[in-house]
CSV table of C-alpha atoms (C1' of nucleotides) in Angstrom, one decimal:
chain,number,residue,atom,x,y,z
A,48,MET,CA,119.0,93.8,130.1
A,49,VAL,CA,116.1,92.7,128.7
A,50,ASN,CA,115.2,95.9,127.4
A,51,TYR,CA,111.5,96.2,126.2
A,52,GLN,CA,111.4,97.0,121.7
A,53,THR,CA,107.9,98.8,122.0
A,54,ALA,CA,107.2,98.9,118.5
A,55,VAL,CA,108.2,95.2,118.6
A,56,LEU,CA,105.8,94.0,121.4
A,57,ASP,CA,103.1,96.2,119.5
A,58,ARG,CA,103.3,94.0,116.0
A,59,THR,CA,104.1,90.9,117.4
A,60,PHE,CA,100.9,90.6,119.6
A,61,ALA,CA,98.9,92.9,117.6
A,62,ALA,CA,99.8,90.5,114.9
A,63,LEU,CA,99.0,87.4,116.8
A,64,ALA,CA,95.5,89.3,118.1
A,65,ASP,CA,94.0,87.5,113.5
A,66,PRO,CA,93.2,84.1,114.2
A,67,THR,CA,94.1,83.7,110.6
A,68,ARG,CA,96.6,85.4,111.0
A,69,ARG,CA,98.1,82.6,113.8
A,70,ALA,CA,96.5,79.9,111.2
A,71,LEU,CA,99.2,81.1,108.3
A,72,LEU,CA,101.9,81.0,111.6
A,73,ALA,CA,100.9,77.6,112.6
A,74,ARG,CA,100.7,76.0,109.1
A,75,LEU,CA,104.2,77.3,108.2
A,76,ASP,CA,105.7,75.6,111.7
A,77,GLU,CA,104.1,72.2,110.5
A,78,GLU,CA,105.7,72.0,107.3
A,79,GLU,CA,107.8,74.7,105.4
A,80,GLY,CA,108.3,77.0,102.3
A,81,LEU,CA,104.4,76.7,101.5
A,82,THR,CA,103.8,79.2,98.6
A,83,VAL,CA,101.0,82.4,99.2
A,84,SER,CA,98.5,80.0,97.2
A,85,GLU,CA,99.3,77.0,98.8
A,86,LEU,CA,99.0,79.1,101.9
A,87,ALA,CA,95.4,80.9,101.3
A,88,ARG,CA,93.5,78.1,99.4
A,89,PRO,CA,92.7,77.2,103.4
A,90,PHE,CA,90.8,79.9,104.1
A,91,PRO,CA,87.0,81.5,103.3
A,92,VAL,CA,88.9,84.5,101.5
A,93,SER,CA,90.6,86.1,99.4
A,94,LEU,CA,93.8,85.9,97.6
A,95,PRO,CA,94.2,89.9,98.2
A,96,ALA,CA,92.9,89.1,102.2
A,97,ILE,CA,96.0,86.7,102.7
A,98,MET,CA,98.2,89.1,100.8
A,99,LYS,CA,97.3,91.7,103.6
A,100,HIS,CA,98.0,89.8,106.5
A,101,LEU,CA,101.3,87.9,105.2
A,102,ASP,CA,102.0,91.5,104.8
A,103,VAL,CA,101.4,92.6,107.7
A,104,LEU,CA,103.4,89.5,108.8
A,105,SER,CA,106.0,90.5,107.0
A,106,ASP,CA,106.6,93.8,109.0
A,107,ALA,CA,106.2,92.4,112.5
A,108,GLY,CA,109.3,89.8,111.5
A,109,LEU,CA,107.1,86.5,111.5
A,110,ILE,CA,107.9,85.6,108.5
A,111,GLU,CA,110.2,85.8,105.3
A,112,ARG,CA,108.8,85.7,101.5
A,113,THR,CA,111.8,84.6,99.1
A,114,LYS,CA,110.8,84.6,95.4
A,115,THR,CA,111.9,82.2,92.6
A,116,GLY,CA,110.1,82.5,89.1
A,117,ARG,CA,107.0,83.4,90.2
A,118,THR,CA,106.4,81.5,92.7
A,119,VAL,CA,106.7,83.1,96.0
A,120,THR,CA,107.7,80.8,99.1
A,121,CYS,CA,107.2,81.5,102.9
A,122,GLN,CA,108.9,81.3,105.9
A,123,LEU,CA,108.1,81.6,109.1
A,124,LYS,CA,110.6,83.7,111.4
A,125,ALA,CA,110.4,82.9,115.2
A,126,ALA,CA,112.7,85.2,117.0
A,127,PRO,CA,109.8,88.6,117.7
A,128,MET,CA,108.0,86.0,119.5
A,129,GLU,CA,110.6,85.2,122.4
A,130,GLN,CA,110.2,89.1,123.3
A,131,ALA,CA,106.1,88.4,123.6
A,132,MET,CA,107.7,85.3,125.3
A,133,ASN,CA,109.8,86.6,127.6
A,134,TRP,CA,107.5,90.5,128.2
A,135,LEU,CA,104.1,87.3,129.2
A,136,ALA,CA,107.4,85.2,131.4
A,137,ARG,CA,106.9,88.9,134.0
A,138,TYR,CA,103.5,87.7,134.9
A,139,GLU,CA,104.0,83.7,135.0
A,140,ARG,CA,103.8,83.2,138.3
A,141,TYR,CA,100.0,84.1,138.8
A,142,TRP,CA,99.7,81.3,137.3
A,143,THR,CA,101.9,78.9,138.9
A,144,GLU,CA,100.5,76.3,141.2
A,145,GLN,CA,103.8,76.9,143.0
A,146,LEU,CA,103.3,79.9,144.4
A,147,ASP,CA,99.7,80.1,144.4
A,148,ARG,CA,100.4,77.8,147.9
A,149,LEU,CA,103.5,80.4,148.6
A,150,ALA,CA,100.5,82.9,148.9
A,151,ALA,CA,97.8,80.1,151.0
A,152,PHE,CA,100.2,79.6,153.6
A,153,LEU,CA,101.3,84.0,153.6
A,154,GLU,CA,97.8,83.6,154.2
A,155,GLU,CA,97.7,80.9,156.8
A,156,ASP,CA,97.5,82.0,160.5
A,157,SER,CA,99.9,80.0,161.9
A,158,TRP,CA,102.5,81.4,160.5
A,159,GLN,CA,103.2,85.1,161.9
A,160,ALA,CA,102.0,83.4,164.9
A,161,ASN,CA,106.0,82.7,165.6
A,162,PRO,CA,108.5,85.9,165.2
A,163,ALA,CA,110.9,84.3,165.1
A,164,SER,CA,111.8,83.1,162.1
A,165,PRO,CA,112.1,86.5,160.1
A,166,SER,CA,111.7,85.4,156.5
A,167,SER,CA,113.6,88.3,154.1
A,168,GLY,CA,111.3,88.3,151.4
A,169,ALA,CA,107.9,88.1,153.5
A,170,SER,CA,108.2,91.8,155.2
A,171,LYS,CA,108.2,93.7,151.8
A,172,ARG,CA,104.1,91.8,152.0
A,173,ARG,CA,102.3,95.1,152.8
A,174,ARG,CA,99.0,92.4,152.9
A,175,ARG,CA,95.9,94.2,153.0
A,176,SER,CA,93.1,93.8,155.1
A,177,SER,CA,91.4,91.0,152.9
A,178,SER,CA,90.4,92.1,149.6
A,179,ARG,CA,91.5,89.1,148.0
A,180,PRO,CA,88.7,87.6,146.3
A,181,GLY,CA,88.1,83.3,145.1
A,182,ARG,CA,91.2,82.7,143.0
A,183,SER,CA,90.2,80.6,140.6
A,184,ARG,CA,92.6,77.2,140.1
A,185,LYS,CA,92.4,76.0,136.5
A,186,LYS,CA,93.2,72.0,134.7
B,1,MET,CA,93.7,68.2,125.4
B,2,VAL,CA,95.6,72.2,125.0
B,3,ASN,CA,92.4,73.3,123.1
B,4,TYR,CA,92.8,76.9,122.4
B,5,GLN,CA,89.5,79.4,122.7
B,6,THR,CA,90.1,81.8,119.8
B,7,ALA,CA,88.4,84.8,120.8
B,8,VAL,CA,90.3,84.0,124.2
B,9,LEU,CA,93.8,84.7,122.8
B,10,ASP,CA,92.1,87.6,120.6
B,11,ARG,CA,91.5,89.2,122.8
B,12,THR,CA,94.0,89.0,124.8
B,13,PHE,CA,96.9,88.6,122.2
B,14,ALA,CA,94.7,92.8,121.5
B,15,ALA,CA,94.3,94.0,124.3
B,16,LEU,CA,98.8,92.9,124.9
B,17,ALA,CA,99.4,95.1,122.0
B,18,ASP,CA,98.6,98.2,123.5
B,19,PRO,CA,101.9,99.6,125.2
B,20,THR,CA,99.8,102.0,126.9
B,21,ARG,CA,97.2,98.5,128.1
B,22,ARG,CA,101.0,96.8,128.6
B,23,ALA,CA,102.3,99.4,130.7
B,24,LEU,CA,99.5,100.1,132.8
B,25,LEU,CA,99.6,96.2,133.1
B,26,ALA,CA,102.9,96.2,134.8
B,27,ARG,CA,102.4,98.4,137.1
B,28,LEU,CA,99.6,96.7,138.2
B,29,ASP,CA,102.3,94.2,138.4
B,30,GLU,CA,104.6,96.2,141.0
B,31,GLU,CA,101.6,98.0,143.2
B,32,GLU,CA,98.4,95.8,143.6
B,33,GLY,CA,94.8,97.0,144.2
B,34,LEU,CA,95.6,100.8,142.6
B,35,THR,CA,92.4,103.3,142.3
B,36,VAL,CA,91.6,104.3,138.5
B,37,SER,CA,92.9,107.7,138.5
B,38,GLU,CA,95.9,106.4,140.1
B,39,LEU,CA,96.8,104.6,137.5
B,40,ALA,CA,95.6,107.5,134.9
B,41,ARG,CA,98.2,110.3,136.3
B,42,PRO,CA,101.8,108.8,134.9
B,43,PHE,CA,100.0,108.9,131.2
B,44,PRO,CA,99.9,111.7,128.7
B,45,VAL,CA,96.3,110.5,128.1
B,46,SER,CA,93.0,111.8,129.3
B,47,LEU,CA,91.1,109.8,131.9
B,48,PRO,CA,88.5,108.6,129.4
B,49,ALA,CA,91.4,107.3,126.8
B,50,ILE,CA,92.5,105.7,129.6
B,51,MET,CA,88.9,104.8,131.1
B,52,LYS,CA,88.7,102.9,126.7
B,53,HIS,CA,91.6,100.7,127.6
B,54,LEU,CA,90.6,99.4,130.8
B,55,ASP,CA,87.9,98.8,128.8
B,56,VAL,CA,89.8,96.7,126.6
B,57,LEU,CA,91.4,94.6,129.7
B,58,SER,CA,88.6,93.8,131.8
B,59,ASP,CA,86.9,92.5,128.0
B,60,ALA,CA,89.9,90.4,127.8
B,61,GLY,CA,89.7,89.0,131.5
B,62,LEU,CA,93.1,90.9,131.9
B,63,ILE,CA,92.4,93.2,135.4
B,64,GLU,CA,88.8,93.3,137.6
B,65,ARG,CA,86.9,96.4,139.1
B,66,THR,CA,86.1,96.6,141.9
B,67,LYS,CA,84.0,100.1,143.2
B,68,THR,CA,84.2,101.3,147.1
B,69,GLY,CA,82.6,104.3,147.6
B,70,ARG,CA,83.4,106.7,144.6
B,71,THR,CA,87.0,105.4,143.8
B,72,VAL,CA,87.6,101.7,141.5
B,73,THR,CA,90.6,99.9,142.5
B,74,CYS,CA,92.1,97.8,140.4
B,75,GLN,CA,93.9,94.1,140.2
B,76,LEU,CA,95.5,92.4,137.6
B,77,LYS,CA,94.1,88.7,137.0
B,78,ALA,CA,96.7,87.6,135.0
B,79,ALA,CA,95.0,83.0,133.8
B,80,PRO,CA,94.2,84.8,130.1
B,81,MET,CA,97.7,84.9,129.5
B,82,GLU,CA,98.9,81.8,130.2
B,83,GLN,CA,96.0,80.1,127.2
B,84,ALA,CA,99.2,83.5,125.4
B,85,MET,CA,101.9,81.6,126.1
B,86,ASN,CA,100.6,78.4,125.7
B,87,TRP,CA,100.5,79.7,121.9
B,88,LEU,CA,103.6,80.4,122.2
B,89,ALA,CA,104.9,78.4,123.3
B,90,ARG,CA,104.9,75.8,120.6
B,91,TYR,CA,107.5,77.9,119.1
B,92,GLU,CA,110.0,78.4,122.0
B,93,ARG,CA,112.1,75.5,119.9
B,94,TYR,CA,112.6,77.5,117.1
B,95,TRP,CA,114.6,80.8,119.8
B,96,THR,CA,115.9,78.0,121.9
B,97,GLU,CA,119.3,77.7,120.2
B,98,GLN,CA,119.6,73.3,121.3
B,99,LEU,CA,117.8,73.5,118.2
B,100,ASP,CA,120.3,75.4,116.5
B,101,ARG,CA,122.5,73.3,116.6
B,102,LEU,CA,120.3,70.2,115.9
B,103,ALA,CA,119.2,72.3,112.5
B,104,ALA,CA,123.5,73.4,111.8
B,105,PHE,CA,123.8,70.0,111.7
B,106,LEU,CA,121.6,68.7,109.8
B,107,GLU,CA,121.6,70.7,106.7
B,108,GLU,CA,125.0,69.8,107.2
B,109,ASP,CA,126.6,67.8,103.7
B,110,SER,CA,127.9,64.6,106.0
B,111,TRP,CA,124.9,64.0,107.4
B,112,GLN,CA,123.9,63.2,104.1
B,113,ALA,CA,127.1,61.2,103.2
B,114,ASN,CA,126.3,58.0,104.8
B,115,PRO,CA,122.8,57.3,103.9
B,116,ALA,CA,122.7,54.0,106.7
B,117,SER,CA,121.4,56.3,109.4
B,118,PRO,CA,117.7,56.6,108.4
B,119,SER,CA,117.4,59.7,111.1
B,120,SER,CA,113.2,59.3,111.3
B,121,GLY,CA,111.8,63.1,111.4
B,122,ALA,CA,114.2,63.9,108.1
B,123,SER,CA,112.9,62.2,105.2
B,124,LYS,CA,109.6,64.1,105.8
B,125,ARG,CA,112.3,67.0,104.7
B,126,ARG,CA,111.9,68.6,101.1
B,127,ARG,CA,113.8,70.6,100.2
B,128,ARG,CA,113.9,72.7,97.1
B,129,SER,CA,116.9,73.9,94.9
B,130,SER,CA,118.7,76.3,97.2
B,131,SER,CA,116.4,78.5,97.5
B,132,ARG,CA,117.1,79.1,100.5
B,133,PRO,CA,118.7,82.7,101.7
B,134,GLY,CA,121.1,82.9,105.1
B,135,ARG,CA,119.6,82.2,108.3
B,136,SER,CA,120.7,84.3,110.6
B,137,ARG,CA,121.7,83.6,113.7
B,138,LYS,CA,121.0,86.2,116.6
B,139,LYS,CA,123.0,87.1,120.4
C,232,DT,C1',103.0,84.0,70.9
C,233,DT,C1',99.0,83.4,73.4
C,234,DG,C1',97.4,81.3,77.2
C,235,DA,C1',96.7,80.1,81.9
C,236,DT,C1',99.7,79.9,86.7
C,237,DA,C1',100.8,82.8,90.6
C,238,DG,C1',101.2,86.8,92.8
C,239,DT,C1',100.3,92.2,93.5
C,240,DT,C1',98.6,96.4,93.1
C,241,DA,C1',94.5,100.1,93.1
C,242,DA,C1',89.8,101.8,94.7
C,243,DC,C1',86.6,100.9,97.5
C,244,DC,C1',83.8,99.9,101.6
C,245,DA,C1',82.5,99.3,106.9
C,246,DT,C1',84.1,98.7,111.1
C,247,DA,C1',86.9,99.2,115.4
C,248,DA,C1',90.8,101.3,117.6
C,249,DA,C1',92.0,105.6,120.5
C,250,DG,C1',92.1,110.2,121.2
C,251,DT,C1',89.2,114.9,122.0
C,252,DT,C1',85.9,117.6,125.3
C,253,DA,C1',81.2,118.3,126.8
C,254,DA,C1',78.6,116.6,130.3
C,255,DG,C1',75.9,113.4,133.6
C,256,DT,C1',76.0,110.6,137.8
C,257,DG,C1',77.2,109.5,142.6
C,258,DT,C1',80.1,109.7,146.6
C,259,DA,C1',82.7,112.8,150.9
C,260,DA,C1',83.2,116.7,152.4
C,261,DG,C1',83.0,121.2,154.1
D,264,DC,C1',72.9,121.8,150.6
D,265,DT,C1',76.3,123.0,148.2
D,266,DT,C1',80.7,122.1,146.1
D,267,DA,C1',84.9,119.6,145.2
D,268,DC,C1',85.7,114.7,143.7
D,269,DA,C1',85.9,110.3,140.8
D,270,DC,C1',84.4,108.1,137.6
D,271,DT,C1',81.6,107.6,134.3
D,272,DT,C1',78.8,108.1,129.3
D,273,DA,C1',77.8,111.2,124.7
D,274,DA,C1',79.4,112.9,120.7
D,275,DC,C1',82.1,113.2,117.6
D,276,DT,C1',87.3,113.1,114.9
D,277,DT,C1',91.1,110.4,112.4
D,278,DT,C1',93.2,105.9,111.3
D,279,DA,C1',93.4,101.9,111.5
D,280,DT,C1',91.7,96.9,110.0
D,281,DG,C1',89.9,93.6,107.1
D,282,DG,C1',87.4,92.7,104.0
D,283,DT,C1',86.2,92.7,98.6
D,284,DT,C1',86.7,93.2,93.3
D,285,DA,C1',88.9,94.5,89.0
D,286,DA,C1',92.9,95.3,87.2
D,287,DC,C1',98.5,94.9,86.3
D,288,DT,C1',102.5,92.4,86.3
D,289,DA,C1',105.6,88.2,85.4
D,290,DT,C1',106.2,83.8,84.4
D,291,DC,C1',105.5,78.8,83.2
D,292,DA,C1',103.9,76.4,78.6
D,293,DA,C1',101.2,74.8,74.6
DNA sequence: TTGATAGTTAACCATAAAGTTAAGTGTAAG
DNA sequence: CTTACACTTAACTTTATGGTTAACTATCAA
């Protein structure tokens, strides 16, 4: 059902890998309809450099440019980010503490001590001896 | 509070921008503790090429390698992805249809026709004559 | 119409990314 | 002890990225 468009993810993640481009998107989020030169102003690089970043963002479908007279306004198009989010969501359980606790529970001795209640999901999980290094809880 | 570590996001997004690397992570998700050559097998590129991808993933903190004898097993470390998710979450409202409907409502003529109820957020929105191209509602 | 303003394009440079082949290191097995 | 295996490193090629300066196009204003 959720068929990941490889090329979309490639372009989206690549576009987001640059701090200048992320900052450009962030500015378009907080204020819509900024022009190219307005967007470029805060950055310590030349206008053509910003132009290239905008090209990358356009190619990734993350912005859209509209020419009006001699000015060009940019608007955020977040749609491709949804795919990126969905891809990442697959790994969400790794940092969700809820599941951390479940994992801790499954490791406990008291769990295997009672074979009277065979939980369906647990049988699939074949545990390797004890090769798990310390978990790093953050936040 | 959520202070984005630019360098972390740079490396994470850059690492995820390559389809081979995403596939490597996906395999480590479905089966943990794969060795380097097991990981490399399905891909149509040389071992050194995979090695470089694993280096990129390591530098991004997305995997960890453990040497045992002459084999090296890799394990997924999804933590940096959380930062990426958090960064993307800021834009989530753009593809949440709820807000699409709100936006549609705010654009309606019937809204401005009644100046008796000044909604606070709307005053910030300064509209340019009519330079807005058709909105593309998808799904 | 003359110029300033907004944006684009071209040509160039340095570095990084993604791949190759070939050779090297260390461990396991015959 | 020698060979095979698992992985690593080195050297090299090609293409992409991110930046520059300089020149060009088009519009708005004096």
